[in-house]
Short mmCIF file of C-alpha atoms and ligand atoms in Angstrom, two decimals:
data_model
loop_
_atom_site.label_atom_id
_atom_site.label_comp_id
_atom_site.label_asym_id
_atom_site.label_seq_id
_atom_site.Cartn_x
_atom_site.Cartn_y
_atom_site.Cartn_z
CA ILE S 1 0.08 -0.05 -0.09
CA PRO S 2 1.66 3.52 -1.04
CA VAL S 3 2.24 5.78 1.72
CA GLU S 4 1.37 9.52 1.46
CA PRO S 5 3.65 11.63 -0.67
CA PHE S 6 6.64 12.77 1.53
CA ASP S 7 9.84 14.65 1.57
CA LEU S 8 12.57 13.13 3.55
CA VAL S 9 15.63 14.84 4.28
CA ILE S 10 18.69 12.87 5.60
CA PHE S 11 21.14 14.84 7.60
CA GLY S 12 24.37 12.65 7.20
CA GLY S 13 23.13 11.64 3.76
CA THR S 14 26.64 10.83 2.79
CA GLY S 15 27.30 8.83 5.79
CA ASP S 16 27.68 5.08 6.29
CA LEU S 17 24.26 4.39 7.47
CA ALA S 18 22.65 6.15 4.78
CA ARG S 19 24.86 4.33 2.08
CA ARG S 20 24.25 0.80 3.51
CA LYS S 21 20.71 1.01 4.86
CA ILE S 22 18.62 4.13 4.48
CA LEU S 23 18.92 4.69 0.61
CA PRO S 24 19.05 1.17 -0.49
CA GLY S 25 15.99 0.66 1.73
CA LEU S 26 14.17 3.40 0.15
CA TYR S 27 15.02 2.23 -3.36
CA ARG S 28 13.48 -1.03 -2.29
CA ARG S 29 10.26 0.71 -1.04
CA PHE S 30 10.17 2.54 -4.22
CA CYS S 31 10.59 -0.56 -6.37
CA SER S 32 7.54 -2.17 -4.41
CA GLY S 33 5.47 0.80 -5.13
CA GLN S 34 5.23 1.93 -1.72
CA MET S 35 7.22 5.21 -2.14
CA GLY S 36 5.36 7.04 -4.78
CA GLU S 37 6.79 8.90 -7.75
CA ASP S 38 5.68 12.24 -6.12
CA SER S 39 8.05 11.77 -2.96
CA ARG S 40 11.50 13.20 -2.60
CA VAL S 41 14.57 12.18 -0.66
CA ILE S 42 17.03 15.11 0.02
CA GLY S 43 20.55 14.30 1.20
CA ALA S 44 21.96 16.94 3.43
CA ALA S 45 25.57 16.79 4.46
CA ARG S 46 28.87 19.02 4.71
CA ALA S 47 30.26 17.38 1.53
CA GLU S 48 30.22 19.77 -1.40
CA MET S 49 28.11 18.06 -4.15
CA ASP S 50 25.37 18.82 -6.45
CA ALA S 51 22.18 16.80 -7.08
CA GLU S 52 23.77 14.94 -9.99
CA GLY S 53 26.89 14.02 -7.66
CA TYR S 54 24.51 12.68 -5.04
CA ARG S 55 22.51 10.60 -7.45
CA GLN S 56 25.72 9.15 -8.64
CA PHE S 57 26.77 8.49 -5.04
CA VAL S 58 23.43 6.79 -4.26
CA ARG S 59 23.77 4.74 -7.53
CA GLU S 60 26.81 3.23 -6.30
CA ALA S 61 25.48 2.72 -2.98
CA ILE S 62 22.62 0.71 -4.32
CA ASP S 63 24.97 -1.23 -6.84
CA GLU S 64 27.00 -2.17 -3.67
CA PHE S 65 24.20 -2.99 -0.97
CA ASP S 66 21.36 -4.01 -3.29
CA ALA S 67 22.62 -5.34 -6.46
CA GLY S 68 20.44 -7.04 -8.90
CA ARG S 69 16.91 -6.05 -7.45
CA THR S 70 14.17 -6.11 -10.13
CA CYS S 71 12.09 -3.05 -9.86
CA GLU S 72 8.62 -3.04 -10.86
CA VAL S 73 8.21 0.71 -11.08
CA GLY S 74 10.91 1.28 -13.57
CA THR S 75 14.76 1.37 -13.68
CA ILE S 76 16.88 2.89 -10.94
CA ASP S 77 16.81 6.14 -12.78
CA ALA S 78 13.27 6.58 -11.77
CA PHE S 79 14.30 6.42 -8.25
CA LEU S 80 17.26 8.65 -8.55
CA LYS S 81 15.07 11.24 -10.14
CA ARG S 82 13.58 11.48 -6.91
CA LEU S 83 16.67 12.52 -5.15
CA ASP S 84 18.09 15.89 -4.31
CA TYR S 85 20.90 17.17 -2.20
CA VAL S 86 21.87 20.31 -0.34
CA THR S 87 25.32 21.23 1.34
CA VAL S 88 24.40 22.11 4.83
CA ASP S 89 26.42 23.18 7.79
CA ALA S 90 24.70 21.94 10.85
CA LEU S 91 26.45 24.35 13.21
CA GLY S 92 26.32 27.39 10.87
CA LYS S 93 24.16 29.30 8.48
CA ASP S 94 25.45 27.90 5.19
CA GLY S 95 23.05 25.88 3.10
CA TRP S 96 19.85 26.42 5.34
CA PRO S 97 18.09 28.95 3.18
CA ASP S 98 18.75 26.29 0.12
CA LEU S 99 17.17 23.66 2.21
CA ALA S 100 14.29 25.96 3.18
CA LYS S 101 13.72 26.89 -0.63
CA LEU S 102 13.65 23.03 -1.52
CA MET S 103 11.12 22.26 1.16
CA GLY S 104 9.00 25.18 0.23
CA GLU S 105 8.34 23.50 -3.10
CA GLY S 106 6.96 20.70 -1.28
CA THR S 107 4.11 21.97 0.85
CA GLY S 108 1.24 19.58 1.77
CA ARG S 109 3.49 16.57 2.03
CA VAL S 110 4.69 14.60 4.97
CA ARG S 111 8.00 16.08 6.03
CA ALA S 112 10.57 13.99 7.82
CA TYR S 113 14.16 14.66 8.95
CA TYR S 114 16.47 11.99 9.67
CA PHE S 115 19.35 12.73 12.15
CA SER S 116 21.81 10.22 10.66
CA VAL S 117 24.52 12.21 12.46
CA ALA S 118 26.34 12.46 15.71
CA PRO S 119 24.01 13.13 18.81
CA SER S 120 26.06 16.29 19.64
CA LEU S 121 24.45 17.84 16.34
CA PHE S 122 20.76 16.91 17.37
CA GLY S 123 20.21 20.28 19.29
CA ALA S 124 21.58 22.39 16.55
CA LEU S 125 19.55 20.48 13.75
CA ALA S 126 16.42 20.78 15.69
CA GLU S 127 16.85 24.48 16.44
CA ARG S 128 17.62 25.39 12.80
CA LEU S 129 14.63 23.38 11.32
CA HIS S 130 12.54 25.87 13.46
CA THR S 131 14.54 28.91 12.61
CA TYR S 132 14.12 28.34 9.01
CA GLY S 133 10.43 27.51 9.19
CA ILE S 134 10.62 24.15 7.63
CA ALA S 135 9.12 21.90 10.70
CA ASP S 136 5.62 22.44 11.44
CA GLU S 137 3.88 20.38 14.23
CA ASP S 138 3.33 17.69 11.81
CA ALA S 139 6.90 17.27 10.86
CA ARG S 140 8.70 14.24 12.11
CA ILE S 141 12.32 13.67 13.19
CA VAL S 142 14.11 10.19 13.30
CA VAL S 143 17.11 9.61 15.41
CA GLU S 144 19.38 6.65 15.75
CA LYS S 145 21.23 5.17 18.60
CA PRO S 146 23.36 5.46 20.54
CA PHE S 147 20.84 7.66 22.21
CA GLY S 148 23.03 8.97 25.01
CA ARG S 149 25.60 6.83 26.89
CA ASP S 150 23.94 6.93 30.42
CA GLU S 151 20.78 8.23 31.98
CA ALA S 152 21.95 11.96 32.25
CA SER S 153 23.11 12.14 28.68
CA ALA S 154 19.81 10.50 27.39
CA CYS S 155 17.96 12.99 29.47
CA ALA S 156 19.85 15.73 28.05
CA LEU S 157 19.13 14.74 24.45
CA ASN S 158 15.54 14.33 25.15
CA GLY S 159 15.45 17.75 26.78
CA VAL S 160 17.09 19.12 23.63
CA LEU S 161 14.69 17.68 21.38
CA ALA S 162 11.72 18.53 23.35
CA GLU S 163 12.57 22.19 23.20
CA HIS S 164 11.51 22.05 19.48
CA PHE S 165 9.63 18.78 19.00
CA ASP S 166 6.56 17.01 20.80
CA GLU S 167 7.20 13.50 21.81
CA SER S 168 4.69 12.43 19.03
CA GLN S 169 7.05 13.92 16.48
CA ILE S 170 10.17 11.94 17.58
CA TYR S 171 10.99 8.58 16.19
CA ARG S 172 14.02 6.90 18.03
CA ILE S 173 14.99 3.94 16.22
CA ASP S 174 16.10 0.48 17.54
CA HIS S 175 16.24 -1.34 14.52
CA TYR S 176 15.67 -4.72 16.16
CA LEU S 177 11.99 -3.55 16.53
CA GLY S 178 11.78 -3.39 12.86
CA LYS S 179 12.78 -7.07 12.28
CA GLU S 180 9.88 -9.13 10.99
CA THR S 181 10.41 -11.79 13.77
CA VAL S 182 10.77 -9.41 16.46
CA GLN S 183 7.26 -8.14 15.59
CA ASN S 184 6.26 -11.72 15.32
CA LEU S 185 6.83 -12.03 18.94
CA MET S 186 3.80 -9.93 19.78
CA ALA S 187 1.74 -11.89 17.18
CA VAL S 188 2.73 -15.25 18.54
CA ARG S 189 1.98 -14.14 22.32
CA PHE S 190 -1.13 -12.07 21.82
CA GLY S 191 -2.65 -13.70 18.64
CA ASN S 192 -2.65 -17.24 20.06
CA MET S 193 -4.70 -18.73 22.96
CA LEU S 194 -2.13 -21.38 23.39
CA PHE S 195 0.73 -19.70 25.03
CA GLU S 196 -0.28 -16.76 27.04
CA PRO S 197 -1.84 -18.98 29.90
CA LEU S 198 1.41 -20.70 30.35
CA TRP S 199 3.37 -17.49 30.09
CA ASN S 200 4.52 -16.87 33.67
CA SER S 201 6.72 -18.13 36.39
CA GLN S 202 4.29 -20.89 37.34
CA TYR S 203 5.02 -22.86 34.22
CA VAL S 204 8.20 -21.23 32.80
CA ASP S 205 11.42 -22.24 34.31
CA HIS S 206 13.66 -19.52 32.64
CA ILE S 207 14.04 -17.74 29.47
CA GLN S 208 17.25 -17.19 27.46
CA ILE S 209 17.75 -14.53 24.84
CA THR S 210 20.91 -14.97 22.66
CA VAL S 211 22.15 -12.48 20.07
CA ALA S 212 25.42 -13.95 18.82
CA GLU S 213 27.55 -12.47 15.93
CA THR S 214 30.45 -13.87 14.10
CA VAL S 215 31.76 -10.44 13.07
CA GLY S 216 34.25 -8.58 15.20
CA VAL S 217 34.21 -4.76 15.88
CA GLY S 218 35.08 -4.02 12.15
CA GLY S 219 36.01 -0.36 11.39
CA ARG S 220 34.04 0.91 14.29
CA GLY S 221 36.74 0.29 16.99
CA GLU S 222 36.84 3.75 18.13
CA TYR S 223 33.11 3.97 18.85
CA TYR S 224 32.72 0.32 20.05
CA ASP S 225 35.63 0.71 22.63
CA LYS S 226 33.82 3.37 24.27
CA SER S 227 30.48 1.45 24.39
CA GLY S 228 31.27 -2.05 24.76
CA ALA S 229 28.47 -4.94 24.47
CA MET S 230 26.48 -3.50 27.48
CA ARG S 231 25.86 0.07 25.77
CA ASP S 232 25.85 -1.20 22.11
CA MET S 233 23.63 -4.18 22.31
CA MET S 234 22.24 -4.87 25.97
CA GLN S 235 20.76 -1.60 26.85
CA ASN S 236 18.84 -1.44 23.58
CA HIS S 237 18.22 -4.49 21.54
CA LEU S 238 18.37 -7.07 24.12
CA MET S 239 16.38 -5.10 26.47
CA GLN S 240 13.73 -4.57 23.76
CA LEU S 241 13.45 -8.22 23.11
CA LEU S 242 13.14 -8.92 26.96
CA CYS S 243 10.41 -6.26 27.13
CA LEU S 244 8.31 -7.87 24.16
CA ILE S 245 8.66 -11.33 25.70
CA ALA S 246 7.96 -10.24 29.24
CA MET S 247 5.31 -7.53 29.00
CA GLU S 248 1.65 -7.67 29.98
CA PRO S 249 -0.79 -7.79 26.98
CA PRO S 250 -1.48 -4.28 25.87
CA ALA S 251 -5.01 -3.41 25.63
CA LYS S 252 -4.46 -2.41 21.88
CA PHE S 253 -1.81 -2.59 19.47
CA ASP S 254 -1.18 1.18 19.47
CA PRO S 255 1.83 3.20 20.10
CA ASP S 256 1.44 4.27 23.81
CA ALA S 257 -0.36 1.18 24.96
CA VAL S 258 2.53 -1.02 23.75
CA ARG S 259 5.27 1.33 25.14
CA ASP S 260 3.43 1.79 28.47
CA GLU S 261 3.65 -2.10 29.07
CA LYS S 262 7.37 -2.12 27.75
CA LEU S 263 8.32 0.64 30.28
CA LYS S 264 6.75 -1.38 33.12
CA VAL S 265 8.97 -4.35 32.44
CA ILE S 266 12.28 -2.16 32.47
CA ARG S 267 10.93 -0.55 35.65
CA ALA S 268 10.33 -3.83 37.26
CA LEU S 269 14.01 -5.20 36.64
CA ASP S 270 15.96 -5.83 39.65
CA GLU S 271 19.48 -4.64 40.41
CA VAL S 272 22.01 -7.21 39.12
CA GLU S 273 24.61 -8.75 41.38
CA PRO S 274 28.02 -8.54 39.96
CA ARG S 275 28.24 -12.41 40.24
CA ASP S 276 25.52 -12.62 37.71
CA ILE S 277 27.39 -10.92 34.91
CA VAL S 278 30.13 -12.16 32.97
CA ARG S 279 32.01 -9.97 30.47
CA GLY S 280 34.36 -11.18 27.71
CA GLN S 281 37.00 -9.92 25.19
CA TYR S 282 37.71 -12.06 22.09
CA GLU S 283 41.20 -13.37 21.43
CA ALA S 284 42.98 -13.52 18.01
CA GLU S 285 42.19 -16.34 15.39
CA GLY S 286 44.51 -16.92 12.79
CA ASP S 287 45.20 -13.68 10.97
CA LYS S 288 42.36 -12.12 12.66
CA PRO S 289 43.45 -9.90 15.51
CA ASP S 290 42.25 -9.88 19.16
CA TYR S 291 39.88 -7.37 20.48
CA ARG S 292 42.48 -5.03 21.83
CA THR S 293 44.54 -5.06 18.60
CA HIS S 294 41.40 -4.34 16.61
CA VAL S 295 40.53 -1.36 18.53
CA GLU S 296 44.04 -0.15 18.82
CA ASN S 297 43.89 -0.02 22.63
CA PRO S 298 46.11 -2.57 24.32
CA GLU S 299 44.94 -1.63 27.81
CA SER S 300 41.15 -1.84 27.05
CA THR S 301 38.80 -3.17 29.50
CA THR S 302 35.72 -2.87 27.15
CA GLU S 303 33.72 -6.09 26.82
CA SER S 304 32.86 -7.50 23.26
CA PHE S 305 30.64 -10.10 25.08
CA ILE S 306 28.35 -9.98 28.11
CA ALA S 307 26.08 -12.51 29.72
CA MET S 308 23.88 -11.80 32.60
CA LYS S 309 21.12 -13.10 34.78
CA VAL S 310 18.27 -10.80 35.42
CA HIS S 311 15.04 -10.94 37.66
CA LEU S 312 11.80 -9.04 37.22
CA SER S 313 10.03 -8.27 40.28
CA ASN S 314 6.43 -8.47 39.38
CA TRP S 315 3.54 -10.97 39.72
CA ARG S 316 4.08 -12.69 36.40
CA TRP S 317 7.72 -13.31 36.54
CA ALA S 318 8.89 -13.37 40.15
CA GLY S 319 11.09 -16.43 40.52
CA THR S 320 11.73 -16.87 36.85
CA PRO S 321 15.52 -15.80 35.84
CA PHE S 322 15.98 -14.32 32.35
CA TYR S 323 19.47 -15.15 30.89
CA LEU S 324 20.86 -12.70 28.38
CA ARG S 325 23.89 -12.76 26.34
CA THR S 326 25.41 -11.11 23.46
CA GLY S 327 28.83 -10.99 21.81
CA LYS S 328 31.08 -10.73 18.80
CA ARG S 329 33.33 -13.15 17.18
CA LEU S 330 31.16 -16.18 18.43
CA ARG S 331 30.67 -19.45 16.67
CA ALA S 332 27.67 -18.47 14.71
CA ARG S 333 25.33 -15.54 13.85
CA THR S 334 22.17 -16.48 15.50
CA SER S 335 19.63 -14.66 17.60
CA GLU S 336 17.09 -16.63 19.49
CA ILE S 337 14.72 -16.55 22.39
CA ALA S 338 13.95 -19.75 24.24
CA VAL S 339 11.33 -20.09 26.63
CA VAL S 340 12.13 -23.24 28.82
CA PHE S 341 8.94 -24.60 30.56
CA LYS S 342 9.15 -26.47 33.78
CA GLU S 343 9.35 -30.28 33.96
CA THR S 344 6.14 -32.08 34.40
CA PRO S 345 5.25 -32.33 38.03
CA HIS S 346 5.36 -36.09 37.97
CA SER S 347 6.08 -38.89 35.57
CA ILE S 348 3.54 -41.59 35.26
CA PHE S 349 6.05 -43.44 33.13
CA GLY S 350 8.64 -44.01 36.07
CA PRO S 351 11.93 -43.13 36.58
CA GLU S 352 13.37 -44.77 33.57
CA ALA S 353 11.42 -42.56 31.26
CA GLY S 354 13.21 -39.61 32.47
CA ARG S 355 11.82 -36.00 33.05
CA HIS S 356 11.06 -33.76 30.11
CA ARG S 357 10.30 -30.18 29.44
CA ASN S 358 8.99 -28.32 26.68
CA ILE S 359 11.10 -25.57 25.10
CA LEU S 360 9.56 -22.93 22.78
CA THR S 361 12.38 -21.44 20.51
CA ILE S 362 11.84 -18.14 18.50
CA ARG S 363 14.48 -17.91 15.99
CA LEU S 364 14.87 -14.30 15.08
CA GLN S 365 17.60 -14.62 12.56
CA PRO S 366 18.71 -16.46 10.34
CA ASN S 367 16.13 -19.07 9.45
CA GLU S 368 13.42 -17.24 10.84
CA GLY S 369 10.79 -19.28 12.57
CA MET S 370 9.97 -21.13 15.87
CA ASP S 371 10.03 -24.61 17.22
CA LEU S 372 8.26 -26.16 20.01
CA GLY S 373 9.96 -29.13 21.72
CA VAL S 374 7.39 -31.80 22.59
CA THR S 375 7.77 -35.03 24.30
CA ILE S 376 6.62 -38.24 22.55
CA LYS S 377 7.02 -41.92 22.83
CA GLU S 378 10.30 -43.25 21.15
CA PRO S 379 9.05 -45.46 18.37
CA GLY S 380 9.67 -49.25 18.77
CA PRO S 381 8.81 -52.14 21.04
CA GLY S 382 11.14 -51.03 23.77
CA GLY S 383 8.53 -50.03 26.25
CA MET S 384 7.37 -46.46 27.16
CA ARG S 385 10.55 -44.48 26.50
CA LEU S 386 10.30 -40.81 25.91
CA VAL S 387 11.92 -38.61 23.43
CA ASP S 388 11.93 -34.83 22.60
CA VAL S 389 11.30 -33.79 19.01
CA PRO S 390 10.59 -30.56 17.54
CA LEU S 391 7.39 -29.08 16.16
CA ASP S 392 9.21 -27.06 13.61
CA MET S 393 8.07 -24.03 11.77
CA THR S 394 10.41 -22.17 9.42
CA PHE S 395 8.39 -19.02 8.33
CA ALA S 396 9.83 -19.34 4.76
CA ASP S 397 8.53 -22.99 4.43
CA ALA S 398 5.26 -22.19 5.89
CA LEU S 399 4.65 -18.90 4.02
CA GLY S 400 6.28 -19.39 0.81
CA PRO S 401 7.93 -16.50 -1.17
CA ASP S 402 5.98 -13.88 0.92
CA ALA S 403 8.16 -14.80 3.82
CA GLU S 404 11.29 -14.22 1.87
CA ASP S 405 10.55 -10.88 0.50
CA VAL S 406 9.92 -9.17 3.71
CA PRO S 407 11.13 -5.66 4.00
CA ASP S 408 14.39 -5.13 5.88
CA ALA S 409 14.08 -3.37 9.38
CA TYR S 410 15.10 0.11 8.13
CA GLU S 411 12.70 -0.06 5.22
CA ARG S 412 9.72 -0.92 7.54
CA LEU S 413 10.63 1.76 10.19
CA ILE S 414 11.08 4.54 7.66
CA MET S 415 7.52 3.79 6.19
CA ASP S 416 6.31 3.71 9.61
CA VAL S 417 7.71 7.38 10.16
CA ILE S 418 5.74 8.40 6.99
CA ARG S 419 2.68 6.74 8.16
CA GLY S 420 2.96 8.33 11.60
CA ASN S 421 3.14 5.25 13.55
CA GLN S 422 5.32 5.11 16.50
CA THR S 423 4.46 1.84 17.93
CA LEU S 424 8.02 0.29 16.87
CA PHE S 425 10.00 3.30 17.99
CA MET S 426 11.34 3.91 21.52
CA ARG S 427 9.64 6.54 23.75
CA GLY S 428 11.93 8.90 25.67
CA ASP S 429 11.03 7.55 28.99
CA GLU S 430 11.64 4.07 27.76
CA VAL S 431 15.27 4.93 26.88
CA GLU S 432 15.88 6.74 30.05
CA ALA S 433 14.46 3.95 32.02
CA ALA S 434 16.75 1.56 30.32
CA TRP S 435 19.91 3.74 30.97
CA ALA S 436 18.94 4.17 34.62
CA TRP S 437 18.95 0.27 34.94
CA THR S 438 22.23 -0.06 32.94
CA ASP S 439 24.29 2.97 34.81
CA PRO S 440 24.80 1.21 38.19
CA ILE S 441 25.94 -1.98 36.63
CA ILE S 442 28.60 -0.13 34.51
CA ALA S 443 29.66 2.04 37.36
CA GLY S 444 29.99 -0.90 39.52
CA TRP S 445 32.52 -2.64 37.21
CA GLU S 446 34.33 0.53 36.68
CA LYS S 447 34.65 1.07 40.52
CA ARG S 448 35.75 -2.47 41.23
CA GLY S 449 38.13 -2.26 38.06
CA ASP S 450 36.75 -5.43 36.74
CA LYS S 451 38.28 -6.90 33.76
CA PRO S 452 36.67 -8.91 30.89
CA GLU S 453 37.53 -12.42 30.61
CA PRO S 454 39.31 -13.50 27.32
CA TYR S 455 37.41 -15.89 25.01
CA GLU S 456 38.46 -17.80 22.02
CA SER S 457 37.09 -16.34 18.70
CA GLY S 458 34.49 -18.79 17.33
CA SER S 459 33.59 -20.08 20.69
CA SER S 460 30.37 -19.46 22.70
CA GLY S 461 32.11 -16.88 24.88
CA PRO S 462 34.02 -17.09 28.14
CA GLU S 463 33.84 -20.18 30.40
CA ASP S 464 32.52 -18.17 33.30
CA ALA S 465 29.39 -17.52 31.10
CA LEU S 466 28.73 -21.39 30.89
CA ALA S 467 29.25 -21.47 34.62
CA LEU S 468 26.57 -18.71 35.21
CA MET S 469 23.99 -21.19 34.11
CA HIS S 470 25.59 -24.37 35.28
CA ARG S 471 25.60 -23.02 38.88
CA ASP S 472 21.74 -22.81 38.64
CA GLY S 473 21.53 -26.45 37.21
CA ARG S 474 20.73 -25.04 33.80
CA ARG S 475 22.43 -24.86 30.42
CA TRP S 476 22.69 -22.44 27.49
CA ARG S 477 21.36 -23.51 24.41
CA GLU S 478 24.11 -24.20 21.83
CA ILE S 479 25.24 -21.46 19.55
CA ARG S 480 25.09 -22.93 15.89
C1 BG6 H 501 23.98 -2.53 15.96
C2 BG6 H 501 25.21 -2.53 16.62
O1 BG6 H 501 23.09 -1.83 16.59
O2 BG6 H 501 23.42 -3.81 15.73
C3 BG6 H 501 26.28 -3.54 16.08
O3 BG6 H 501 25.79 -1.33 16.97
C4 BG6 H 501 25.77 -4.87 15.79
O4 BG6 H 501 27.48 -3.56 16.91
C5 BG6 H 501 24.19 -4.68 15.00
O5 BG6 H 501 26.64 -5.50 14.96
C6 BG6 H 501 23.69 -5.96 14.93
O6 BG6 H 501 22.56 -6.01 13.99
P1 BG6 H 501 22.02 -6.91 13.28
O7 BG6 H 501 20.75 -6.49 12.63
O8 BG6 H 501 23.07 -7.45 12.16
O9 BG6 H 501 21.59 -8.29 14.13
#
C-alpha cells in the first residue's frame, strides 16, 4: 500500500548508515510501489556536491548494497530522479536557506528529517529546522542509537529535542524492533490462545535470549571501545527483546499502549548482582586480530561479550530468571529466544522414562521461525521410552515466497515514520529507564576495576558464562 507523498531529508546523507541501509532501503520501497513518484529524498551533509553528484553516490550505494533487484516501477533512474542534495553546515548558517527553499516546493507533503549524525548535532539541527520555518507540528524527526551513553546524557538529549518537538514527532530507532520476527513475538504471544496462559513463572522455568555475532568490531573500533556490548547491544536491542517477551498484553496495538507495557518491564528489573554478570573480550584467531589490537587500545577493558542473569520483580515473573547474552566473534550468527518450561510435576512413566520439558524457541535470525520441543514416545517395541522432538515451523517454508521478500528493518521503520506510527519506536521515558537500569551496573565494574575474561574467537564466549548457568543447574542452548 503506497504511503502518502513525503519529503525525507537525510542529515548525514553521505554517511555510512545512509549508504548501507537508508538509501538502498528507500530504493526497495520505491521498487515495491510503496514510495510514490511524487515523494522526494533530500541528502543533506557537509560535503560539497550537487544533486547529480549525489545521484551518482546513491547509484553506487545501491549497486553495492542492493545489487540485482528487479524494480517493478521502472529503472533505478526513476528512483534517482526523486533525489536531491543540499550542502548544509549543521552548526552554521550555510546551506539552510537552500534547504528551506527546496522544502518550500513541497508543501502539503509529510516532512521527515532523519538525523543520521552524531548526537552532539541533534540540538543544532532541531533548532535550525525551526529557525528556517521548515518543521511544522506535523513534521517528524528520526534519531538513531546510541541515544546517549547514560541516563544523564539521554535525558539531556531528550531535553534538547523537546525544546523544538513534541514527543509524538520524535522517532527513536532501535532497528531490532523493525525486524519481522521481532514483531512476530507480539503476534505469537497475543494472537494465540495457546501460549499466554502458560507465560508466567508458574510454568516457565527460565528464558534465554541470545544475540550472537560472528563479526568483530570491524572499522568501528573507536566508537565500540567506548561503548562495549553493554551499551551497544544490551541496553537497547536485548532490552527491547526482553520487554516484548515479558510485557503484559497491551489493551490494543497502539504506540502508547505498547510502550507503556514495555516501560513497566524495564522498571520492574531488579538490580543485578556482580556475580550474575560475565564480560568477555575476544582473542586472536589466525590472521584475525584480538579485540585490543582491533580497537588499537592495548589496555582496553571494554567487553565484546556480555552474559547476565536478570530478574523481574512482578507478579508474572517473580522467580523466573532471564538469561541474556550477546557477543562478537562467536561461533555462529544467531539470535533466538528460548522459553524453557518447567518439567512435568510427576512422571507416570516411571523414573526410567526420564523427566522432560518443553522449550519454545523463537529464531529471530537467520532461518526465521519457531519450534516447540514436545515429548513423545520413542518408536519401537522397547516399552514407554520418551524422546523430545521439535514441532518445527520455518516461516519461509510455511509462508512461501512472501516470507522471503519481507522488508528489511530500516525499510519498514522509515515507512512507519511516514505513516506516523510510533509503535515500533522507543519513547523517551523508555530509553531513560533503560539507562537508569544500566548505569549502576557499569559504574559497579568501573569502580571495582573489573576486567573482561578473554574468550576464544569462534567459541560460545567465556567459560564463566557457561558457569553462570551451570551454577543454577541449567544450560545455555548451543550457538550454531
Ligand atoms: C547495531 C550494533 O546496533 O546492531 C552493532 O551497533 C551490531 O554492533 C548490530 O553488529 C547487529 O545488528 P543485526 O541486525 O546485524 O543483528
